Amino acid sequence: MTGTDDTALDDLFIAEPAPTAPSGTEPAAPWKIMIVDDEPGVHDVTRLALQGVMFDKRPLHFISCFSGAEARKAIAAHPDTAMILLDVVMETEHAGLEFARFVREGANNALTRIVLRTGQPGQAPERKVIVDYDINDYKEKTELTASKLFTLIHASLRAYRDIITIENNKRALTKIINSSADIFKLSSLEQFAEGVLEQIGGLVSSRPGTLFLQSPATPRPDGLAACFEDGQWRKVAGTGRYESGIDPNLLLGGKYKHLLDAAVAGNGIAHDDDALLAYFSDRMDSRNLLLLDGISRMGEHELALIELYMRNVSTALENIALHEDLEHTQREIIYLLGEAVETRSKETGGHVRRVAEISYFLARACGLPDATAELLKAAAPLHDLGKIAIPDVILHKPGRLTPDELAVMRTHAEIGYNLLKPSHRTILKTAATIAHEHHERWDGGGYPLGKAGSAIDQLARITAVADVFDSLLHKRSYKPAWALADALEYFRTEAGKQFDPAVVAVLLDHADAAWAILQRFPDETAEPQAPFLLAH
């Protein structure tokens, strides 16, 4: 047979049904072997010679093509083909070689092992073919006995398996490296965990479903039933069967409880024929475990690799925990410092948290990136830091300030800026700018710089709206609390005067959401009062 019509493709392109596994077991994924030859007898003999052959506990699955044109469609449909047994002369004298080039260049497939099997070696000299066409092996049909074919299949599949393992490990390592660049992001731990799971899957030379879990730091676990204060494990990442929704507590309290108990007792790794569970804790008192199931019994070498790798993972996770702890500590110090200033001003500490939360909300609603909004949320609590240097007699004075007192009060913007500006930390540099400019007015009548419009820092403009919104709706030493309707009317009046009109428009459009934020951090109950213009 020298070629086929496209309409006959379904009859000639024979994909052997995948072997079925016994009832109750998961079928092992077969190795796909593509036979490309225009002689039907070659297909029959090859299948007969390799009948029942297994490699790495997986059967063979044959795909038959009788021309180069059919083979192109077949490789597109089966890019995971492990090996191609390829004839040279089919519909044309060089159809096989043209297909080999298509696999490497057209289909961009460098992984599939290609073995040229020809009955006319003169049509394709071995040295030229090996060099020019990225062929992995060259055999004459007359020399390929059943025994040699068996050896050839095993050697080619072994090479393909090892190449796939290396490729999987490269992808997993890339993911881990990429995650380290974003170590402070909320998703970095999840991304890191996914890379760990893929890497370990390659180390054990299997395709297990995996689940990575992280528990709260306290209390100290003692078996699954009583290992946490609220009795819960938290899923961080998953692959395979655990990629979608899964309750880890059901797994660890049932099927894998014996492994969890053994791993916790040894603070290490426990495994049986089907699953492996690694447990480790660190100096931050963080407790983690890794579950791999669907694996066959591992040898000592594989287990040693897992143990070595898990020590590195433990160190990496400890570094992540340290980074997160430092970031959280920095944020907490900023909140405490801001609250200390507000407490000295006889204002409640909840003010700085509300200003931070509302500023974040307004920034996101204005279309700012989440990273910028998070930066604003972290810096906004220090907007009134300069009040720490204002005399108590002015800070605590009920009612309006005199012109001289007002001049002293207004120095807090410059004082706060001077206190913060020496820092090279992004949060504190941003806080310095906000402290300096959040009392500037859109119309240019603010202080201390007299900036106007978009010349005022955008984050400072947002903080100004959040600050006044919260201050109006809460009781202060110099004024009663306002009603929400009165506060919103004040912003309508001052849009384009005191405040950035775009930010005010966002506040008015999302007034209910802003009000809800205030309710999350209450001070005290205050009765709504008539509008009372802020003097400070």
Coordinates of C-alpha atoms in Angstrom, one line a residue:
M1 CA 0.0 0.0 0.0
T2 CA 1.5 3.3 -1.0
G3 CA -1.0 5.9 0.2
T4 CA -4.6 6.4 1.3
D5 CA -7.5 8.7 0.6
D6 CA -8.5 11.0 3.4
T7 CA -12.0 9.5 3.4
A8 CA -10.5 6.1 4.3
L9 CA -8.5 7.5 7.2
D10 CA -10.9 6.2 9.9
D11 CA -10.6 2.7 8.4
L12 CA -6.8 2.7 8.2
F13 CA -5.8 4.7 11.3
I14 CA -6.1 2.0 13.9
A15 CA -5.8 3.0 17.5
E16 CA -5.8 -0.1 19.7
P17 CA -8.2 0.1 22.6
A18 CA -6.3 0.8 25.8
P19 CA -5.9 -2.2 28.1
T20 CA -8.5 -2.4 30.9
A21 CA -7.6 -3.0 34.5
P22 CA -9.3 -5.4 36.8
S23 CA -12.5 -4.2 38.4
G24 CA -11.9 -2.0 41.5
T25 CA -8.4 -0.8 40.4
E26 CA -7.2 2.3 38.5
P27 CA -5.8 1.4 35.0
A28 CA -2.1 2.1 34.5
A29 CA -1.6 4.6 31.7
P30 CA -0.2 2.7 28.7
W31 CA 2.9 3.7 26.7
K32 CA 1.8 4.8 23.3
I33 CA 3.8 3.2 20.4
M34 CA 3.1 4.5 16.9
I35 CA 3.7 2.2 14.0
V36 CA 4.1 4.1 10.7
D37 CA 4.5 1.7 7.8
D38 CA 2.6 1.1 4.5
E39 CA 2.8 -2.7 4.9
P40 CA 0.0 -4.2 7.0
G41 CA 2.0 -7.2 7.7
V42 CA 4.6 -5.1 9.5
H43 CA 1.9 -3.9 11.9
D44 CA 0.7 -7.4 12.5
V45 CA 4.1 -8.8 13.2
T46 CA 5.1 -6.0 15.5
R47 CA 1.9 -6.3 17.6
L48 CA 2.4 -10.1 17.8
A49 CA 6.1 -9.8 18.8
L50 CA 5.2 -7.3 21.6
Q51 CA 2.0 -8.9 22.8
G52 CA 1.7 -8.8 26.6
V53 CA 5.0 -6.8 27.0
M54 CA 5.0 -4.4 30.0
F55 CA 7.5 -1.7 30.9
D56 CA 7.6 -0.1 34.3
K57 CA 4.4 -1.9 35.2
R58 CA 2.6 -0.2 32.3
P59 CA 1.3 -1.9 29.1
L60 CA 1.8 -0.9 25.5
H61 CA -0.8 0.7 23.4
F62 CA -0.3 0.6 19.6
I63 CA -1.4 3.3 17.1
S64 CA -1.2 2.2 13.4
C65 CA -0.6 4.6 10.5
F66 CA -0.1 3.6 6.9
S67 CA 1.3 6.8 5.4
G68 CA 3.2 9.9 6.4
A69 CA 0.0 12.0 6.0
E70 CA -1.9 9.8 8.5
A71 CA 1.0 9.9 10.9
R72 CA 0.9 13.7 10.9
K73 CA -2.7 13.7 12.1
A74 CA -1.9 10.9 14.6
I75 CA 1.0 12.7 16.3
A76 CA -1.2 15.8 16.6
A77 CA -3.9 13.8 18.3
H78 CA -1.4 11.9 20.5
P79 CA 1.5 14.3 21.4
D80 CA 2.3 12.0 24.4
T81 CA 3.4 9.2 22.0
A82 CA 6.5 7.6 23.6
M83 CA 8.0 6.0 20.6
I84 CA 7.5 5.9 16.8
L85 CA 8.6 2.9 14.7
L86 CA 9.0 4.6 11.3
D87 CA 9.3 3.3 7.7
V88 CA 11.1 5.5 5.2
V89 CA 9.4 4.7 1.8
M90 CA 5.6 4.9 1.9
E91 CA 3.5 7.2 -0.4
T92 CA 6.8 8.8 -1.5
E93 CA 10.4 7.7 -1.3
H94 CA 11.1 10.0 1.7
A95 CA 7.7 10.2 3.4
G96 CA 9.1 8.8 6.6
L97 CA 11.9 11.3 6.8
E98 CA 9.6 14.1 6.0
F99 CA 7.3 13.0 8.9
A100 CA 10.3 12.8 11.2
R101 CA 11.1 16.4 10.4
F102 CA 7.5 17.3 11.0
V103 CA 7.5 15.7 14.4
R104 CA 10.6 17.7 15.5
E105 CA 9.9 21.0 13.8
G106 CA 6.2 21.2 12.8
A107 CA 4.8 19.5 16.0
N108 CA 7.7 20.9 18.1
N109 CA 8.0 17.5 19.8
A110 CA 11.6 16.8 20.9
L111 CA 10.5 14.1 23.5
T112 CA 9.1 11.2 21.4
R113 CA 11.7 8.6 20.5
I114 CA 11.9 8.0 16.8
V115 CA 13.3 4.7 15.5
L116 CA 13.8 4.4 11.7
R117 CA 13.0 0.9 10.6
T118 CA 13.6 0.5 6.8
G119 CA 13.8 -2.3 4.3
Q120 CA 15.6 -0.2 1.8
P121 CA 18.7 1.2 3.6
G122 CA 20.0 2.7 0.4
Q123 CA 17.1 5.2 0.4
A124 CA 18.2 6.6 3.8
P125 CA 21.9 6.2 4.6
E126 CA 22.2 5.7 8.4
R127 CA 24.8 8.4 9.1
K128 CA 23.0 11.1 7.1
V129 CA 19.7 10.3 8.7
I130 CA 20.9 10.3 12.2
V131 CA 22.6 13.6 11.8
D132 CA 20.0 15.5 9.6
Y133 CA 16.7 14.2 11.0
D134 CA 17.1 13.9 14.8
I135 CA 16.4 10.2 14.6
N136 CA 17.1 8.3 17.9
D137 CA 17.9 4.9 16.4
Y138 CA 18.2 3.2 13.0
K139 CA 17.3 -0.4 12.2
E140 CA 17.0 -2.5 9.1
K141 CA 13.9 -4.7 9.1
T142 CA 15.9 -7.8 8.4
E143 CA 18.0 -7.4 11.6
L144 CA 15.1 -6.6 13.9
T145 CA 14.2 -10.0 15.4
A146 CA 11.5 -10.4 18.1
S147 CA 14.3 -10.4 20.7
K148 CA 16.0 -7.3 19.4
L149 CA 12.6 -5.6 19.1
F150 CA 11.9 -6.3 22.7
T151 CA 15.3 -4.8 23.7
L152 CA 14.7 -1.8 21.4
I153 CA 11.3 -1.1 23.0
H154 CA 12.6 -1.2 26.5
A155 CA 15.6 1.0 25.8
S156 CA 13.5 3.6 24.0
L157 CA 10.8 3.7 26.6
R158 CA 13.4 4.0 29.4
A159 CA 14.9 7.0 27.6
Y160 CA 11.5 8.6 27.1
R161 CA 10.5 8.0 30.7
D162 CA 13.7 9.6 32.0
I163 CA 13.3 12.6 29.7
I164 CA 9.7 13.2 30.8
T165 CA 10.9 13.1 34.4
I166 CA 13.6 15.6 33.8
E167 CA 11.1 17.9 31.9
N168 CA 8.6 17.7 34.8
N169 CA 11.3 18.5 37.3
K170 CA 12.4 21.5 35.2
R171 CA 8.8 22.8 35.2
A172 CA 8.4 22.3 38.9
L173 CA 11.8 24.0 39.6
T174 CA 10.8 27.0 37.4
K175 CA 7.6 27.4 39.4
I176 CA 9.5 27.3 42.7
I177 CA 12.0 29.9 41.4
N178 CA 9.2 32.1 40.2
S179 CA 7.4 31.9 43.5
S180 CA 10.5 33.0 45.4
A181 CA 10.4 36.3 43.5
D182 CA 7.0 37.1 44.9
I183 CA 7.7 35.7 48.4
F184 CA 5.7 38.4 50.1
K185 CA 2.5 37.9 48.1
L186 CA -0.4 36.0 49.6
S187 CA -0.3 33.5 46.8
S188 CA 3.5 32.8 47.1
L189 CA 3.1 30.0 49.6
E190 CA 0.4 28.3 47.5
Q191 CA 2.6 28.6 44.3
F192 CA 5.6 27.3 46.2
A193 CA 3.7 24.3 47.5
E194 CA 2.5 23.4 44.0
G195 CA 6.0 23.4 42.7
V196 CA 7.1 21.2 45.6
L197 CA 4.4 18.7 44.8
E198 CA 5.3 18.5 41.1
Q199 CA 9.0 18.1 42.0
I200 CA 8.4 15.3 44.5
G201 CA 6.1 13.6 42.0
G202 CA 9.1 13.5 39.6
L203 CA 11.4 12.2 42.3
V204 CA 9.3 9.1 43.0
S205 CA 8.9 8.5 39.2
S206 CA 5.1 8.2 39.4
R207 CA 2.0 10.3 38.9
P208 CA 0.5 10.5 42.3
G209 CA -2.3 12.7 43.5
T210 CA -0.8 15.0 46.1
L211 CA -2.0 17.2 48.9
F212 CA 0.0 19.8 50.8
L213 CA -1.4 21.1 54.1
Q214 CA -0.5 23.6 56.6
S215 CA -1.8 23.8 60.1
P216 CA -2.0 26.7 62.6
A217 CA 1.1 27.1 64.8
T218 CA -0.6 26.2 68.0
P219 CA -1.5 24.1 69.9
R220 CA 1.1 21.3 69.6
P221 CA -0.5 18.5 67.6
D222 CA -0.9 15.1 69.1
G223 CA -2.6 13.0 66.4
L224 CA -5.2 14.2 64.0
A225 CA -8.2 14.1 66.4
A226 CA -6.7 16.7 68.8
C227 CA -3.9 18.3 66.8
F228 CA -5.5 21.8 66.5
E229 CA -7.4 24.1 68.7
D230 CA -10.3 24.1 66.3
G231 CA -9.7 20.7 64.9
Q232 CA -8.9 21.8 61.4
W233 CA -6.2 21.4 58.8
R234 CA -5.9 24.0 56.1
K235 CA -5.3 23.0 52.5
V236 CA -2.6 25.1 50.9
A237 CA -2.3 23.4 47.5
G238 CA -3.1 20.2 45.6
T239 CA -2.5 18.3 42.4
G240 CA -4.1 15.4 40.7
R241 CA -7.2 14.2 42.5
Y242 CA -6.7 16.8 45.3
E243 CA -6.5 19.8 42.9
S244 CA -10.2 20.6 43.4
G245 CA -12.2 20.9 46.5
I246 CA -11.3 18.4 49.2
D247 CA -11.7 18.3 53.0
P248 CA -8.3 17.2 54.3
N249 CA -9.6 16.5 57.8
L250 CA -11.6 13.6 56.4
L251 CA -8.5 12.1 54.8
L252 CA -6.3 12.6 57.8
G253 CA -8.9 11.3 60.3
G254 CA -9.7 8.2 58.3
K255 CA -7.7 6.5 55.6
Y256 CA -4.4 8.1 56.4
K257 CA -4.6 8.5 60.2
H258 CA -2.1 5.7 60.7
L259 CA 0.5 7.5 58.5
L260 CA -0.1 10.8 60.2
D261 CA 0.3 9.3 63.7
A262 CA 3.5 7.6 62.6
A263 CA 5.0 10.7 60.9
V264 CA 4.1 13.0 63.8
A265 CA 5.6 10.6 66.3
G266 CA 8.9 10.6 64.4
N267 CA 8.6 14.2 63.1
G268 CA 9.4 12.8 59.7
I269 CA 8.1 10.4 57.0
A270 CA 5.8 7.4 57.1
H271 CA 4.7 5.3 54.1
D272 CA 3.0 2.1 53.1
D273 CA 2.4 0.5 49.8
D274 CA 0.0 3.2 48.5
A275 CA 0.8 6.4 50.2
L276 CA 3.5 8.6 51.8
L277 CA 3.0 11.2 54.4
A278 CA 5.8 13.6 55.5
Y279 CA 5.4 15.8 58.6
F280 CA 7.7 18.5 59.8
S281 CA 7.7 21.4 62.1
D282 CA 10.1 24.4 62.4
R283 CA 11.5 27.0 64.8
M284 CA 8.4 29.2 64.1
D285 CA 6.3 26.4 65.6
S286 CA 4.6 25.9 62.2
R287 CA 3.5 22.3 61.5
N288 CA 3.1 21.0 58.0
L289 CA 2.5 17.7 56.3
L290 CA 2.8 16.4 52.8
L291 CA 0.6 13.5 51.5
L292 CA 1.4 11.5 48.4
D293 CA -1.0 8.8 47.5
G294 CA -1.3 6.5 44.4
I295 CA 2.4 5.6 44.5
S296 CA 3.9 2.1 44.4
R297 CA 6.3 0.9 47.0
M298 CA 9.4 3.1 46.9
G299 CA 12.9 1.9 47.1
E300 CA 15.5 3.1 49.6
H301 CA 17.0 5.4 47.0
E302 CA 13.7 7.2 46.3
L303 CA 12.9 7.5 50.0
A304 CA 16.3 9.0 50.7
L305 CA 15.7 11.6 47.9
I306 CA 12.3 12.5 49.4
E307 CA 13.8 12.9 52.9
L308 CA 16.7 15.1 51.6
Y309 CA 14.3 17.2 49.5
M310 CA 11.8 17.6 52.4
R311 CA 14.6 19.0 54.6
N312 CA 15.2 21.7 52.0
V313 CA 11.4 22.3 51.7
S314 CA 11.2 22.7 55.5
T315 CA 14.0 25.3 55.4
A316 CA 12.3 27.2 52.6
L317 CA 8.9 27.2 54.3
E318 CA 10.6 28.4 57.5
N319 CA 12.1 31.3 55.5
I320 CA 8.7 32.1 54.1
A321 CA 7.2 32.1 57.6
L322 CA 10.0 34.4 58.8
H323 CA 9.3 36.9 56.0
E324 CA 5.6 36.8 56.7
D325 CA 6.2 37.3 60.4
L326 CA 8.4 40.3 59.7
E327 CA 5.9 41.8 57.4
H328 CA 3.0 41.3 59.9
T329 CA 5.2 42.6 62.7
Q330 CA 6.0 45.7 60.7
R331 CA 2.3 46.3 60.0
E332 CA 1.4 45.7 63.6
I333 CA 4.0 48.2 64.8
I334 CA 2.6 50.8 62.4
Y335 CA -0.9 50.2 63.7
L336 CA 0.2 50.4 67.3
L337 CA 2.1 53.6 66.7
G338 CA -0.9 55.2 64.9
E339 CA -3.2 54.1 67.7
A340 CA -0.9 55.5 70.3
V341 CA -1.1 58.9 68.6
E342 CA -4.9 58.7 68.3
T343 CA -5.2 57.7 72.0
R344 CA -3.0 60.7 73.0
S345 CA -5.4 62.8 71.0
K346 CA -8.3 61.3 73.0
E347 CA -9.5 59.6 69.8
T348 CA -10.0 55.9 69.7
G349 CA -7.5 53.5 68.2
G350 CA -10.1 52.1 65.9
H351 CA -9.8 55.3 63.8
V352 CA -6.4 54.3 62.2
R353 CA -7.7 50.8 61.3
R354 CA -10.9 52.2 59.8
V355 CA -8.9 54.8 57.8
A356 CA -6.6 52.0 56.6
E357 CA -9.5 49.8 55.5
I358 CA -11.5 52.5 53.9
S359 CA -8.4 53.8 52.1
Y360 CA -7.8 50.4 50.7
F361 CA -11.4 50.0 49.6
L362 CA -11.5 53.4 47.9
A363 CA -8.1 52.7 46.2
R364 CA -9.4 49.5 44.7
A365 CA -12.7 51.1 43.7
C366 CA -10.7 53.9 42.0
G367 CA -9.0 51.2 39.9
L368 CA -5.6 51.1 41.6
P369 CA -3.7 47.8 41.5
D370 CA -4.1 45.6 44.5
A371 CA -0.4 46.0 45.4
T372 CA -0.7 49.8 45.5
A373 CA -3.9 49.5 47.6
E374 CA -2.2 47.2 50.0
L375 CA 0.7 49.7 50.3
L376 CA -1.8 52.4 51.1
K377 CA -3.5 50.3 53.7
A378 CA -0.1 49.7 55.4
A379 CA 0.9 53.3 55.3
A380 CA -2.3 55.2 56.1
P381 CA -2.3 54.5 59.8
L382 CA 0.6 56.9 60.2
H383 CA -1.2 59.8 58.5
D384 CA -1.4 61.8 61.8
L385 CA 1.9 60.7 63.3
G386 CA 3.0 64.4 63.7
K387 CA 0.3 65.0 66.3
I388 CA 2.7 63.3 68.8
A389 CA 4.5 66.6 69.0
I390 CA 1.4 68.8 69.5
P391 CA 0.8 70.1 73.0
D392 CA -2.1 68.5 75.0
V393 CA -3.8 71.8 75.6
I394 CA -4.3 72.1 71.8
L395 CA -5.0 68.4 71.1
H396 CA -7.6 68.1 73.9
K397 CA -9.3 71.5 73.5
P398 CA -13.0 71.2 73.0
G399 CA -14.5 73.3 70.3
R400 CA -12.7 75.5 67.7
L401 CA -9.1 76.5 67.9
T402 CA -7.8 80.0 67.9
P403 CA -5.8 81.1 64.8
D404 CA -2.5 80.7 66.7
E405 CA -3.6 77.3 68.0
L406 CA -4.7 76.3 64.6
A407 CA -1.2 77.2 63.2
V408 CA 0.4 75.0 65.8
M409 CA -2.0 72.1 65.0
R410 CA -1.2 72.4 61.3
T411 CA 2.5 71.8 62.0
H412 CA 1.7 68.1 62.6
A413 CA 1.8 67.4 58.8
E414 CA 5.3 68.7 58.5
I415 CA 6.4 67.0 61.8
G416 CA 5.0 63.6 60.6
Y417 CA 6.8 64.0 57.3
N418 CA 10.1 64.8 58.9
L419 CA 9.8 61.9 61.3
L420 CA 9.2 59.4 58.5
K421 CA 11.2 60.7 55.5
P422 CA 14.6 59.4 56.7
S423 CA 13.4 55.8 56.1
H424 CA 14.2 54.0 52.9
R425 CA 11.4 51.4 53.5
T426 CA 8.6 51.7 50.9
I427 CA 5.8 51.6 53.5
L428 CA 7.4 54.4 55.6
K429 CA 8.3 56.5 52.6
T430 CA 4.7 56.3 51.4
A431 CA 3.5 57.1 54.9
A432 CA 5.8 60.2 54.9
T433 CA 4.1 61.5 51.8
I434 CA 0.6 60.8 53.1
A435 CA 1.4 62.5 56.4
H436 CA 2.7 65.5 54.5
E437 CA 0.0 66.0 52.0
H438 CA -3.3 64.6 53.3
H439 CA -4.4 68.1 54.5
E440 CA -3.8 69.6 51.1
R441 CA -7.0 70.8 49.3
W442 CA -8.0 70.1 45.7
D443 CA -8.5 73.9 45.2
G444 CA -5.0 74.7 46.5
G445 CA -6.1 76.1 49.9
G446 CA -4.7 73.4 52.1
Y447 CA -1.5 73.0 54.0
P448 CA 1.5 72.8 54.5
L449 CA 2.6 73.0 50.8
G450 CA -0.5 74.7 49.1
K451 CA -0.6 72.0 46.4
A452 CA -3.7 71.7 44.2
G453 CA -5.4 69.1 42.0
S454 CA -3.4 66.2 40.7
A455 CA -0.2 67.7 42.1
I456 CA -1.3 66.3 45.4
D457 CA -0.1 62.7 45.8
Q458 CA -3.0 60.3 44.8
L459 CA -2.7 58.1 47.9
A460 CA -2.8 61.2 50.1
R461 CA -5.9 62.4 48.3
I462 CA -7.6 59.0 49.0
T463 CA -6.5 59.0 52.7
A464 CA -7.9 62.5 53.1
V465 CA -11.4 61.3 52.1
A466 CA -11.1 58.2 54.3
D467 CA -9.8 60.3 57.3
V468 CA -12.6 62.9 57.1
F469 CA -15.3 60.4 56.4
D470 CA -14.4 58.4 59.6
S471 CA -13.9 61.6 61.7
L472 CA -17.2 63.1 60.7
L473 CA -19.1 59.9 61.7
H474 CA -17.5 59.6 65.2
K475 CA -17.5 61.7 68.3
R476 CA -14.4 63.8 69.0
S477 CA -13.4 66.2 71.8
Y478 CA -14.2 69.1 69.5
K479 CA -17.4 67.8 67.9
P480 CA -20.3 65.4 68.1
A481 CA -20.8 62.5 65.7
W482 CA -22.5 63.3 62.4
A483 CA -25.3 61.4 60.7
L484 CA -24.3 59.5 57.6
A485 CA -26.6 61.5 55.3
D486 CA -25.1 64.7 56.6
A487 CA -21.5 63.5 56.0
L488 CA -22.3 62.4 52.5
E489 CA -23.9 65.8 51.8
Y490 CA -20.7 67.5 53.1
F491 CA -18.6 65.5 50.6
R492 CA -21.0 66.4 47.7
T493 CA -20.5 70.1 48.6
E494 CA -16.7 69.8 49.0
A495 CA -16.0 67.7 45.9
G496 CA -13.7 69.7 43.7
K497 CA -12.9 72.1 46.6
Q498 CA -11.5 70.3 49.6
F499 CA -11.4 66.8 48.0
D500 CA -10.5 65.1 44.8
P501 CA -13.9 64.9 43.0
A502 CA -13.1 61.5 41.5
V503 CA -12.5 60.0 44.9
V504 CA -15.6 61.6 46.3
A505 CA -17.7 60.1 43.4
V506 CA -16.4 56.7 44.3
L507 CA -17.3 57.2 48.0
L508 CA -20.8 58.3 47.2
D509 CA -21.3 55.4 44.8
H510 CA -20.1 52.9 47.5
A511 CA -21.4 54.7 50.7
D512 CA -23.0 51.5 52.0
A513 CA -19.8 49.5 51.7
A514 CA -17.8 52.3 53.4
W515 CA -20.3 52.5 56.2
A516 CA -20.1 48.7 56.6
I517 CA -16.3 49.0 57.1
L518 CA -16.9 51.4 59.9
Q519 CA -19.2 48.9 61.6
R520 CA -16.5 46.3 61.6
F521 CA -14.2 48.4 63.8
P522 CA -16.6 50.2 66.2
D523 CA -15.6 52.6 69.0
E524 CA -18.7 53.5 70.8
T525 CA -22.4 54.2 70.0
A526 CA -23.0 57.8 69.0
E527 CA -26.2 59.5 68.2
P528 CA -26.3 61.2 64.8
Q529 CA -26.0 65.0 65.2
A530 CA -26.5 68.0 63.0
P531 CA -23.7 68.9 60.6
F532 CA -20.7 70.5 62.4
L533 CA -17.8 71.7 60.3
L534 CA -14.4 70.4 61.3
A535 CA -12.1 73.1 62.6
H536 CA -9.0 70.9 62.7

